[in-house]
XYZ file of C-alpha atoms in Angstrom:
671
model
C -53.720 -40.422 196.840
C -51.921 -40.677 200.007
C -49.171 -42.148 199.317
C -48.620 -39.438 196.312
C -48.946 -36.713 198.736
C -46.514 -38.074 201.290
C -43.876 -38.451 198.199
C -44.606 -35.114 197.100
C -44.193 -33.491 200.709
C -41.098 -35.350 201.257
C -39.982 -33.657 197.895
C -40.629 -30.089 199.206
C -38.488 -30.693 202.069
C -35.707 -32.349 200.530
C -33.205 -29.508 200.243
C -29.799 -31.250 199.624
C -27.207 -29.420 197.737
C -24.351 -32.059 196.613
C -27.773 -34.178 195.456
C -29.248 -31.160 193.565
C -25.328 -30.639 191.985
C -25.506 -34.585 191.821
C -28.503 -34.110 189.314
C -26.624 -32.362 187.160
C -23.484 -34.574 186.943
C -23.998 -37.620 187.136
C -26.110 -40.643 185.734
C -29.538 -39.601 187.666
C -30.505 -43.234 188.302
C -28.050 -43.016 191.447
C -30.310 -39.965 192.990
C -31.677 -41.225 196.049
C -34.859 -39.649 195.621
C -38.682 -39.311 197.644
C -39.545 -41.708 195.907
C -36.651 -44.064 196.105
C -36.452 -42.763 200.528
C -40.105 -43.858 200.336
C -40.605 -47.010 198.969
C -37.415 -47.926 200.819
C -39.207 -47.817 203.787
C -42.181 -49.075 203.667
C -40.448 -51.891 202.480
C -41.347 -52.440 198.515
C -38.530 -50.738 196.895
C -36.625 -54.031 193.976
C -34.065 -51.766 192.736
C -31.587 -50.424 196.238
C -28.610 -51.551 194.194
C -28.513 -48.722 192.069
C -29.368 -46.603 194.913
C -26.453 -47.459 197.373
C -22.897 -48.533 197.316
C -20.562 -47.683 195.104
C -21.183 -46.172 191.453
C -18.868 -45.437 189.269
C -20.238 -42.789 186.766
C -19.671 -39.979 184.112
C -20.324 -36.835 184.835
C -21.421 -34.507 181.950
C -17.896 -33.774 180.943
C -17.145 -37.920 180.496
C -15.042 -37.483 183.615
C -15.350 -40.708 185.482
C -16.167 -40.699 189.459
C -17.983 -42.539 191.893
C -21.525 -42.111 193.959
C -21.401 -43.336 197.534
C -24.477 -43.344 199.119
C -25.343 -45.486 202.721
C -27.979 -46.040 205.247
C -27.068 -44.607 208.780
C -30.160 -43.780 210.173
C -28.368 -42.676 213.895
C -25.036 -42.128 212.976
C -23.691 -37.931 213.509
C -21.583 -37.873 210.497
C -20.198 -40.254 207.957
C -16.956 -39.831 205.743
C -16.183 -42.447 202.990
C -12.395 -43.322 203.618
C -10.152 -45.403 201.641
C -6.508 -45.854 200.229
C -7.302 -42.561 197.735
C -7.651 -40.949 200.592
C -4.874 -42.300 203.412
C -7.750 -43.658 204.989
C -8.153 -40.266 206.318
C -11.546 -39.327 207.279
C -11.814 -35.396 207.190
C -11.826 -34.769 203.527
C -14.619 -36.860 201.995
C -17.676 -36.255 204.552
C -21.184 -37.041 203.039
C -23.393 -34.924 203.580
C -26.984 -37.259 204.767
C -30.365 -36.390 205.093
C -33.317 -38.582 207.172
C -30.447 -41.435 208.099
C -29.236 -40.970 203.998
C -25.660 -40.419 203.553
C -24.482 -39.668 199.556
C -21.150 -38.528 197.789
C -19.589 -38.024 194.893
C -16.281 -38.070 194.616
C -14.406 -36.962 190.780
C -11.937 -38.926 188.979
C -12.664 -42.169 191.598
C -12.454 -45.030 189.370
C -13.235 -48.797 190.254
C -10.263 -50.694 192.499
C -9.831 -48.595 194.952
C -10.350 -49.754 198.189
C -12.933 -48.344 200.915
C -14.925 -48.150 203.613
C -17.420 -45.681 205.817
C -16.089 -43.683 208.765
C -19.188 -43.444 210.649
C -19.674 -41.464 213.763
C -22.568 -42.629 216.142
C -24.414 -41.007 218.063
C -22.585 -40.681 221.204
C -19.548 -39.901 218.908
C -17.401 -43.005 218.866
C -16.003 -43.367 215.177
C -16.427 -46.576 213.664
C -15.347 -48.406 210.347
C -18.008 -50.055 208.368
C -17.609 -52.387 205.088
C -20.331 -51.440 202.599
C -23.590 -53.357 202.820
C -24.152 -52.717 199.354
C -20.508 -53.419 197.603
C -20.173 -54.994 194.711
C -16.796 -56.503 195.224
C -14.693 -56.722 198.358
C -10.826 -57.603 198.815
C -9.572 -61.208 200.220
C -10.015 -62.027 203.351
C -8.581 -61.678 206.417
C -8.881 -57.615 204.987
C -12.239 -56.328 205.211
C -12.610 -53.958 203.174
C -14.939 -53.042 200.203
C -13.598 -52.125 196.563
C -15.244 -50.155 193.433
C -16.433 -52.803 191.317
C -18.212 -51.478 188.219
C -20.858 -54.393 187.612
C -22.082 -53.524 184.416
C -21.039 -54.896 181.415
C -20.922 -58.527 181.048
C -22.474 -60.004 177.948
C -24.315 -63.128 178.560
C -24.614 -66.059 176.133
C -27.060 -67.837 177.769
C -30.503 -66.853 175.821
C -30.766 -70.309 174.463
C -31.381 -71.228 178.101
C -32.983 -69.002 179.788
C -35.861 -68.924 177.034
C -36.274 -72.565 177.376
C -35.823 -72.176 181.277
C -38.915 -70.324 180.804
C -41.115 -71.770 178.521
C -40.784 -74.940 180.542
C -43.216 -76.185 183.598
C -40.938 -76.455 186.652
C -43.093 -79.038 188.129
C -43.255 -82.064 185.746
C -39.871 -81.354 184.346
C -36.473 -83.823 186.484
C -34.678 -81.427 188.807
C -31.530 -83.460 189.979
C -29.435 -80.882 192.483
C -25.827 -81.142 192.837
C -25.232 -79.386 196.142
C -21.336 -78.320 196.791
C -18.800 -76.115 198.711
C -16.979 -74.869 195.496
C -13.902 -73.941 197.839
C -13.573 -77.442 198.879
C -14.993 -79.592 195.496
C -11.167 -79.583 194.022
C -8.405 -78.275 196.672
C -5.067 -79.721 196.806
C -2.974 -79.563 199.096
C -0.869 -76.709 197.759
C -4.046 -74.759 198.206
C -4.959 -75.777 201.529
C -1.291 -74.617 202.531
C -1.365 -71.089 201.511
C -5.464 -71.514 202.353
C -6.378 -70.022 199.232
C -8.751 -71.573 196.475
C -8.893 -72.331 192.714
C -11.267 -69.549 191.081
C -14.399 -70.019 189.195
C -12.435 -69.747 185.874
C -10.133 -72.303 187.245
C -12.395 -75.031 187.934
C -15.490 -74.161 185.342
C -14.343 -77.515 183.017
C -13.982 -79.770 185.226
C -17.140 -79.257 187.263
C -19.299 -78.284 184.309
C -17.988 -81.423 182.403
C -18.450 -84.027 185.783
C -21.841 -82.799 186.619
C -22.960 -83.661 182.483
C -21.325 -86.762 182.962
C -23.930 -87.985 186.046
C -27.462 -86.465 184.583
C -27.253 -83.888 187.320
C -29.999 -80.706 186.047
C -28.757 -77.826 188.389
C -25.722 -77.686 191.071
C -26.799 -75.837 194.019
C -23.660 -73.255 194.911
C -23.546 -72.944 199.138
C -22.962 -69.075 199.835
C -20.724 -67.636 197.685
C -21.473 -64.096 198.911
C -18.908 -62.616 200.572
C -18.402 -63.665 204.002
C -15.466 -63.023 206.651
C -14.696 -66.641 207.608
C -14.179 -70.214 205.507
C -15.588 -72.355 208.641
C -18.800 -70.188 207.996
C -19.097 -72.314 204.568
C -20.770 -68.718 203.586
C -23.662 -68.670 205.821
C -22.380 -65.783 208.104
C -22.401 -62.898 205.682
C -20.420 -59.377 205.493
C -21.348 -58.535 201.983
C -24.830 -59.652 200.730
C -24.328 -57.987 197.143
C -20.740 -59.000 196.999
C -19.728 -62.238 195.327
C -15.982 -63.404 197.439
C -13.066 -62.731 196.526
C -12.354 -66.319 197.416
C -12.799 -67.147 193.915
C -12.545 -64.397 191.373
C -13.963 -61.154 190.833
C -17.441 -61.184 190.770
C -17.760 -61.004 186.455
C -15.859 -64.263 186.725
C -18.273 -66.206 188.557
C -21.037 -64.179 185.373
C -18.590 -66.357 182.562
C -19.008 -69.540 185.018
C -22.948 -69.307 185.471
C -22.898 -68.276 182.034
C -20.834 -71.402 180.868
C -23.247 -73.588 183.016
C -26.513 -72.579 181.116
C -24.642 -72.810 177.764
C -23.774 -76.541 179.221
C -27.574 -77.234 180.357
C -27.097 -76.768 183.736
C -29.036 -74.665 186.183
C -27.460 -72.643 189.376
C -28.974 -72.490 192.102
C -27.728 -70.233 195.199
C -28.080 -70.910 198.819
C -29.236 -67.458 200.115
C -29.324 -66.775 203.661
C -32.137 -63.577 204.741
C -32.539 -64.892 208.112
C -29.454 -63.401 210.400
C -25.628 -62.613 209.306
C -22.245 -62.614 211.085
C -21.702 -60.309 214.042
C -18.195 -58.967 212.671
C -17.357 -55.732 213.852
C -16.508 -54.625 209.750
C -20.139 -56.200 208.958
C -24.302 -55.248 209.260
C -24.401 -55.703 212.666
C -24.695 -52.389 215.020
C -23.590 -50.267 211.877
C -23.775 -46.806 213.486
C -23.202 -47.584 216.523
C -27.059 -49.069 216.497
C -29.449 -51.599 215.458
C -30.013 -51.078 211.943
C -30.336 -54.509 210.381
C -31.076 -56.475 213.030
C -33.923 -56.591 216.025
C -33.319 -53.544 218.836
C -33.364 -56.304 221.640
C -31.509 -58.983 222.279
C -33.666 -62.051 222.676
C -34.767 -61.829 219.213
C -31.602 -59.984 217.440
C -29.136 -63.082 218.552
C -29.865 -66.601 216.791
C -29.055 -69.373 217.995
C -25.806 -69.578 215.839
C -24.545 -66.358 217.930
C -25.476 -64.578 214.640
C -27.915 -61.607 214.378
C -31.432 -61.834 213.059
C -32.795 -59.455 209.863
C -35.188 -57.946 211.787
C -37.837 -59.249 208.847
C -40.540 -57.148 210.105
C -38.276 -53.630 209.022
C -39.520 -51.649 206.327
C -35.593 -50.661 205.181
C -34.750 -54.121 205.561
C -37.004 -56.219 203.664
C -36.441 -53.798 201.602
C -32.488 -54.382 201.358
C -33.169 -58.318 200.885
C -35.593 -58.520 198.445
C -33.120 -56.131 195.876
C -30.039 -57.746 196.654
C -32.725 -61.389 195.307
C -33.296 -59.876 192.554
C -29.974 -58.398 191.941
C -28.466 -61.931 191.790
C -31.180 -62.519 189.292
C -30.442 -59.377 187.187
C -27.084 -59.440 187.211
C -25.939 -63.544 187.636
C -28.724 -65.159 186.737
C -29.469 -67.635 189.393
C -32.312 -69.840 188.342
C -33.103 -70.442 191.797
C -32.483 -70.185 195.550
C -32.331 -72.068 198.160
C -33.449 -70.318 201.450
C -31.435 -71.140 204.628
C -33.342 -71.975 208.100
C -36.600 -71.155 206.820
C -37.585 -72.577 210.415
C -35.723 -69.675 212.463
C -37.674 -66.889 210.352
C -41.723 -68.447 210.805
C -41.228 -69.263 214.534
C -38.779 -67.080 217.086
C -35.829 -68.739 217.673
C -36.615 -71.436 215.855
C -38.550 -72.152 218.741
C -42.213 -73.452 218.288
C -43.252 -72.657 221.576
C -42.256 -69.124 221.415
C -44.915 -68.643 218.560
C -45.023 -67.382 215.194
C -42.980 -64.275 214.099
C -45.711 -62.318 211.991
C -43.238 -60.015 210.568
C -41.263 -62.703 209.435
C -44.156 -64.558 208.178
C -44.977 -61.617 205.963
C -41.504 -60.702 204.454
C -41.515 -64.032 203.182
C -44.965 -64.247 202.026
C -43.783 -60.484 200.160
C -40.392 -61.414 199.206
C -41.371 -64.796 196.860
C -44.412 -62.531 195.681
C -41.798 -59.938 194.086
C -39.713 -62.598 193.131
C -41.969 -64.379 190.919
C -43.759 -61.305 189.722
C -40.248 -60.573 187.982
C -39.826 -64.106 186.839
C -42.331 -67.080 188.159
C -39.971 -69.308 187.245
C -37.466 -69.169 189.472
C -36.861 -72.112 192.044
C -38.037 -71.031 195.387
C -36.725 -73.747 197.538
C -37.576 -73.255 201.400
C -34.965 -75.134 204.105
C -37.311 -76.005 206.380
C -37.851 -78.218 208.937
C -41.338 -77.658 210.885
C -44.736 -78.582 210.234
C -46.022 -75.486 209.388
C -48.830 -75.541 206.391
C -48.706 -74.442 203.147
C -44.890 -73.096 202.442
C -45.355 -74.557 199.049
C -48.493 -73.121 198.343
C -49.126 -69.707 196.684
C -49.807 -66.814 198.888
C -52.929 -65.726 196.763
C -54.362 -68.654 199.458
C -53.032 -68.078 201.981
C -49.468 -69.840 201.455
C -46.010 -69.064 201.695
C -45.338 -69.053 198.124
C -42.331 -70.654 197.982
C -42.003 -73.505 194.817
C -40.423 -76.607 196.504
C -39.538 -76.830 200.794
C -36.926 -79.631 201.414
C -38.473 -82.844 202.526
C -37.181 -82.918 206.784
C -38.653 -85.243 207.881
C -37.995 -87.922 205.731
C -35.255 -87.254 205.155
C -34.857 -87.844 208.761
C -37.041 -90.974 208.974
C -35.302 -92.188 206.040
C -31.768 -92.624 207.548
C -32.650 -93.179 211.082
C -34.138 -96.470 208.893
C -31.091 -97.703 207.052
C -28.865 -97.533 210.574
C -31.216 -99.850 211.761
C -29.614 -103.416 211.725
C -32.065 -105.099 209.658
C -32.631 -107.472 211.939
C -34.785 -104.655 213.544
C -35.833 -102.749 210.491
C -39.497 -105.266 210.779
C -40.423 -102.585 213.594
C -39.564 -99.898 211.761
C -41.747 -100.406 209.096
C -43.339 -97.222 209.009
C -40.302 -95.251 209.138
C -40.711 -95.501 205.290
C -44.463 -96.049 204.725
C -45.557 -93.169 206.759
C -43.125 -90.559 203.693
C -46.049 -91.171 201.096
C -48.897 -90.415 203.885
C -48.317 -86.462 203.401
C -45.825 -86.510 200.108
C -48.191 -84.271 198.485
C -48.840 -82.054 200.721
C -45.854 -79.817 199.337
C -43.806 -79.660 196.577
C -40.706 -81.374 198.185
C -37.259 -81.892 197.424
C -35.814 -85.335 198.878
C -32.621 -84.240 200.276
C -28.936 -85.922 200.859
C -27.359 -82.323 201.637
C -23.697 -81.446 203.707
C -25.868 -81.102 207.319
C -26.490 -85.081 207.030
C -22.153 -85.291 206.492
C -20.880 -83.135 208.681
C -20.625 -82.891 212.645
C -20.105 -86.757 213.513
C -23.264 -87.834 211.632
C -20.425 -90.189 209.543
C -20.649 -90.175 205.225
C -24.000 -91.311 203.499
C -22.263 -94.782 202.664
C -21.119 -95.301 206.730
C -24.614 -94.586 207.827
C -25.472 -98.000 207.159
C -24.551 -101.335 208.632
C -21.775 -104.325 208.803
C -19.094 -104.323 206.958
C -17.256 -102.916 203.161
C -19.751 -104.978 200.859
C -23.028 -104.932 202.729
C -22.268 -101.066 203.152
C -21.901 -100.047 199.256
C -24.664 -102.289 198.674
C -27.044 -100.060 201.160
C -25.684 -96.998 199.936
C -26.941 -97.948 196.131
C -30.203 -99.508 197.066
C -30.912 -96.095 199.313
C -30.018 -93.851 196.543
C -32.650 -95.516 194.393
C -34.950 -95.517 196.708
C -34.535 -91.467 196.967
C -34.201 -91.086 193.110
C -37.243 -93.041 192.579
C -39.877 -91.824 195.510
C -42.287 -88.574 194.056
C -40.060 -85.061 194.374
C -37.162 -84.075 193.016
C -33.932 -84.619 194.578
C -30.069 -83.720 196.180
C -27.429 -84.953 196.914
C -24.263 -83.077 198.247
C -20.846 -83.733 196.713
C -19.299 -86.874 197.644
C -21.848 -89.016 198.199
C -21.920 -89.879 194.375
C -18.128 -91.817 195.455
C -19.425 -93.246 198.507
C -17.111 -91.358 200.429
C -16.927 -93.028 203.887
C -15.500 -89.980 205.887
C -17.436 -87.163 206.920
C -17.652 -83.951 204.673
C -13.972 -81.835 205.328
C -14.682 -78.282 204.465
C -10.846 -77.469 204.728
C -9.583 -80.253 201.987
C -11.142 -81.255 198.724
C -13.192 -84.685 197.526
C -11.768 -87.886 198.447
C -11.143 -88.733 194.591
C -8.457 -90.668 195.311
C -10.949 -93.099 196.587
C -12.577 -93.671 192.396
C -9.279 -95.569 192.088
C -10.557 -98.450 194.241
C -12.738 -100.349 192.356
C -16.178 -100.744 195.291
C -16.088 -96.670 194.956
C -15.403 -96.368 191.110
C -18.513 -99.299 190.449
C -20.978 -97.607 192.871
C -20.057 -93.783 191.251
C -21.049 -95.880 187.937
C -24.163 -96.826 189.770
C -25.279 -92.949 190.785
C -23.578 -92.076 187.169
C -26.397 -94.444 185.580
C -29.465 -93.961 188.294
C -29.603 -90.483 187.191
C -29.353 -91.338 183.603
C -32.784 -93.490 184.680
C -34.296 -91.051 186.060
C -33.332 -88.178 183.749
C -34.858 -90.503 180.700
C -37.938 -91.730 181.866
C -40.899 -89.173 182.987
C -42.109 -91.535 184.996
C -39.801 -90.700 187.690
C -40.730 -86.870 187.422
C -44.223 -85.676 184.795
C -46.747 -86.812 188.161
C -44.288 -85.837 191.050
C -47.385 -84.007 192.757
C -49.944 -85.871 192.250
C -51.637 -88.993 193.845
C -51.440 -90.664 190.700
C -47.791 -90.279 190.035
C -47.061 -93.342 193.094
C -49.472 -96.229 193.587
C -47.909 -98.801 196.446
C -47.704 -102.784 195.194
C -46.578 -104.283 198.956
C -46.834 -101.753 201.795
C -46.900 -104.240 204.060
C -43.895 -106.748 204.009
C -42.182 -105.752 207.141
C -40.902 -109.007 207.807
C -38.708 -109.143 204.746
C -38.153 -105.622 204.941
C -39.155 -105.197 201.312
C -40.830 -102.525 199.654
C -42.296 -101.793 195.945
C -44.251 -99.869 194.216
C -44.981 -98.005 190.884
C -44.109 -94.653 188.723
C -45.925 -93.379 186.446
C -46.341 -90.569 183.403
C -48.718 -88.897 181.912
C -49.509 -91.922 179.691
C -51.056 -94.633 181.404
C -49.002 -97.328 179.640
C -45.626 -95.394 180.414
C -44.631 -96.517 184.098
C -41.697 -99.196 186.052
C -42.393 -100.786 188.755
C -39.236 -100.649 191.791
C -38.745 -102.966 193.667
C -36.292 -102.616 196.339
C -34.828 -105.603 199.650
C -33.672 -103.856 202.487
C -32.464 -107.341 204.231
C -29.636 -109.084 203.144
C -30.893 -111.807 201.719
C -31.726 -112.803 198.186
C -34.976 -113.863 196.907
C -35.845 -116.419 193.595
C -38.946 -116.517 191.405
C -40.525 -114.394 194.004
C -44.098 -113.617 192.803
C -44.834 -109.452 192.541
C -48.312 -108.576 191.307
C -48.319 -106.318 188.326
C -51.373 -103.660 187.096
C -50.563 -104.554 183.585
C -50.853 -108.121 181.364
C -47.185 -107.299 179.675
C -42.898 -107.118 179.656
C -41.504 -105.964 182.656
C -37.361 -105.115 181.269
C -34.952 -104.944 184.096
C -33.966 -101.496 183.579
C -31.492 -101.352 186.361
C -30.345 -104.287 189.179
C -28.221 -102.421 191.604
C -26.467 -105.678 192.770
C -24.655 -106.099 188.941
C -21.463 -107.121 189.375
C -20.324 -103.778 187.274
C -21.360 -102.032 190.098
C -19.487 -104.396 192.735
C -23.099 -106.711 193.409
C -23.131 -110.276 193.871
C -24.722 -109.938 190.135
C -28.322 -111.973 191.300
C -30.215 -110.212 188.148
C -33.210 -110.553 186.020
C -31.837 -111.434 182.285
C -34.624 -111.318 179.413
C -37.846 -109.575 180.087
C -40.704 -110.672 183.109
C -43.807 -111.268 181.278
C -47.044 -111.056 183.068
C -49.129 -114.340 183.901
C -52.478 -113.772 185.257
C -53.579 -114.234 188.803
C -54.499 -111.747 191.415
C -51.582 -110.919 193.844
C -50.569 -108.133 195.936
C -54.341 -107.205 194.923
C -53.303 -106.681 191.557
C -54.156 -108.452 188.331
C -51.470 -110.049 187.324
C -48.268 -111.163 188.419
C -44.514 -111.950 187.288
C -41.574 -114.103 188.807
C -38.460 -112.493 189.000
C -35.140 -112.596 191.147
C -34.379 -109.926 194.178
C -30.902 -109.666 195.203
C -30.043 -108.536 198.631
C -29.194 -105.341 200.294
C -30.657 -104.636 196.185
C -32.678 -102.186 194.179
C -34.138 -103.642 190.859
C -36.221 -101.266 188.323
C -38.470 -102.671 185.693
C -39.706 -101.220 182.721
C -43.263 -101.753 181.499
C -43.972 -102.961 177.942
C -46.801 -104.293 176.085
C -45.372 -107.425 174.116
C -43.462 -107.074 171.061
C -44.135 -109.847 168.315
C -41.016 -112.216 168.254
C -38.809 -110.877 165.651
C -38.828 -107.785 168.287
C -38.008 -109.950 170.934
C -35.126 -111.648 169.395
C -33.307 -108.498 168.419
C -33.422 -107.275 172.071
C -32.277 -110.522 173.537
C -29.457 -110.665 171.016
C -28.761 -106.692 172.266
C -28.904 -107.718 175.923
C -26.572 -111.400 175.211
C -23.940 -108.536 173.636
C -24.340 -105.942 176.913
C -23.977 -108.700 179.305
C -20.910 -109.669 177.612
C -19.146 -106.992 177.555
C -20.073 -106.093 181.311
C -18.548 -109.648 182.357
C -15.376 -108.894 179.968
C-alpha cells in the first residue's frame, strides 16, 4: 500500500510538458514514469536500458526521431549536443525533473554522434558521454553514437534450449579465457593500433575452440573503455559493445555463431569500479552520482572510482546492465571481477565488510537467476569469505562458481620449486582437497598469472627446456583431473614462453617448433579426455567424486587419486609424478578387480616425452596396497602424468581385438 501511495503522489506532482507530449508522439516505453522513478531509486529497476539513453523511435506520423533521457541529479541544466547541432548547447536543452532529464528530437536518426552538456550546480559546463549509450565512436574519440539496438535475428534456439535443460554442476565446463584484441593481431594491425573485427576473427576462433574441446570462451571486457592498456577493466560505456571490434550487432553475430557451434560465451564484467576519465561516469554532473561521495571509499587501489553499491540508482544501473547483456547479446554468464574489493572496503579485510555492497551482490544474483537460472555467475574472489556460492536463501552470496585462488597460488608455488624442495611442501598440493567442497570452484590459470613478471605457465617450472615442457604437461593434467571446473588463458595451450603481450598476438609461430606443437597436441587430447569422461565432472561437487589412493608420498613427490562418475563402475585412476625419476613395476593400490587401460600418458614421444608408458591394459591382482584390496604394477614416467580407465575383465576375443588396435595406433604414432 505504501509503495502505491508514494507512486501515486509522485504521479500527481509529475507535470512535465515535454513528457506529456512525448506520450502522444513516441513509443510509450521510452517515457520515464513515476513508477520507473520509484523502482530506479529503490534499486529494483531491471530495464533502465529501455528508459535512459538514446532511443530511435517513430512518432504518430511514422517519422523517425530520437528520444534522449539521462540521470544528472545535481545539474542546473542539461543539453544534448552533437554533430547534428554543431555541438551547440543552446539548441537542444533538456527538460528535467527530480534529476531526470529528457528530450525528443524529431528526424534525428542513428549514426549521429552526441554527448550531454551538463551545467554543474556552480555553473561550470562539462561534456559527458551517455552512460546508457548502445554504441560509441572509436577511441581516442569519446562521443556516444545513436544506435538502434533492436532487430538482430538470432538462430541459437537449439543452444539456449539445451543450456536451460542442463544441470550446470553435472556438466563439463572448460573455459578458454581470451583477450580479443591480442588473440590474433598481425604486425600491420599493431602498427595502425587497430584490431580484427568480430566478423574477421569468428571463423578462426570458433574452429580453434572446437579443435581444443573447450566448452566456453570467456571474453575479457568488451564494453566501451578508453584505454587499451586497461584490457577493458576500466569502462566508460557499460551498455556499449566496444567499437574497436565493430558494431554491436557484429558482436551479436559472433555470439550467435558461437552458440550455433555449441560454444558458450562468458562475459568478463566489472560492477565494482570504473575509470575516472573526464567523459565517463566519474563526477557525472560535477558531483558524485555513481561513486561514493567521499574519497576514502570512492578511489580504489587501482586509482579508479568505486561504485556506490548501496545506492539504489547504482544498483538499478548495474543489475539492468547484466540483464541487458543477457537479453540483447545472449551471454551465457558473467565472470564478476574483483569481488574481494566489493566484499571488503578497499579489498582490505581489516577495514571491515561493505554491507551495502554485499547486499548488492545478493540482489544482483537473485535478479539474474530469476531471469535465467542456468546463467553462470562466477566470482573472481581471493578472500575466504564464506558461502560465496551458496544460495541467497540460506545466507550465501548466490554465485554459481568461485575462482579457487588459493588452489591456484599453492599449485604455482609448488611448480616453481626445484624438485629437491618439493617433498617439504607436499601440502601445497594436498591441502586443496581439504576445502574443495566448501564452494563450487573453478580452477583458474588466468591472464593475471602470466603478466607483470610472473612468467608464463611453462616458464614457471624449473629445469631445462625438456623438463619445463614435461612439467607443463604434468601441471595441466593435475588441473584437468582435480575436482572443479577449468579455466585457462590463451597461449597456455601452446606452452608459450613469453608472458602475455597485450599489444601483440599470441606467439603462434611456436607451433612450427616440434616441442610446442607436441604440447599443443597434448592439451587437445587432455581436453578431449576431460570432455568425454563423466568421471572428471559429473560429481565435481560431491565427496563421492574423488578419493585419494596415496596422499602421503612426499619423498617421491607422487600423487595418485580416483575420479568417479555417478555409475560406481565408471572411474579413472590418475597418477602424477613431480620428480624427474621414472619407475617401473610400481605397485599402486586400486579399488576393484579388473583392467586399467592407459588412456593418456604425458610422456609419450608423440607429446615430446621420453616414451615411458604402459602399453597393454594393466590387470589388477589381489593384495592390499595403499589401503586398497587390489593393486596394479605400472610404469610411471619422469615428470609425468598417467590416466588409467577402469573396466571389468573382457573375454579373450575382445582383448585380442583391442591389443591389435593398440599396436596399430602405436605404430602410426611412431611413424
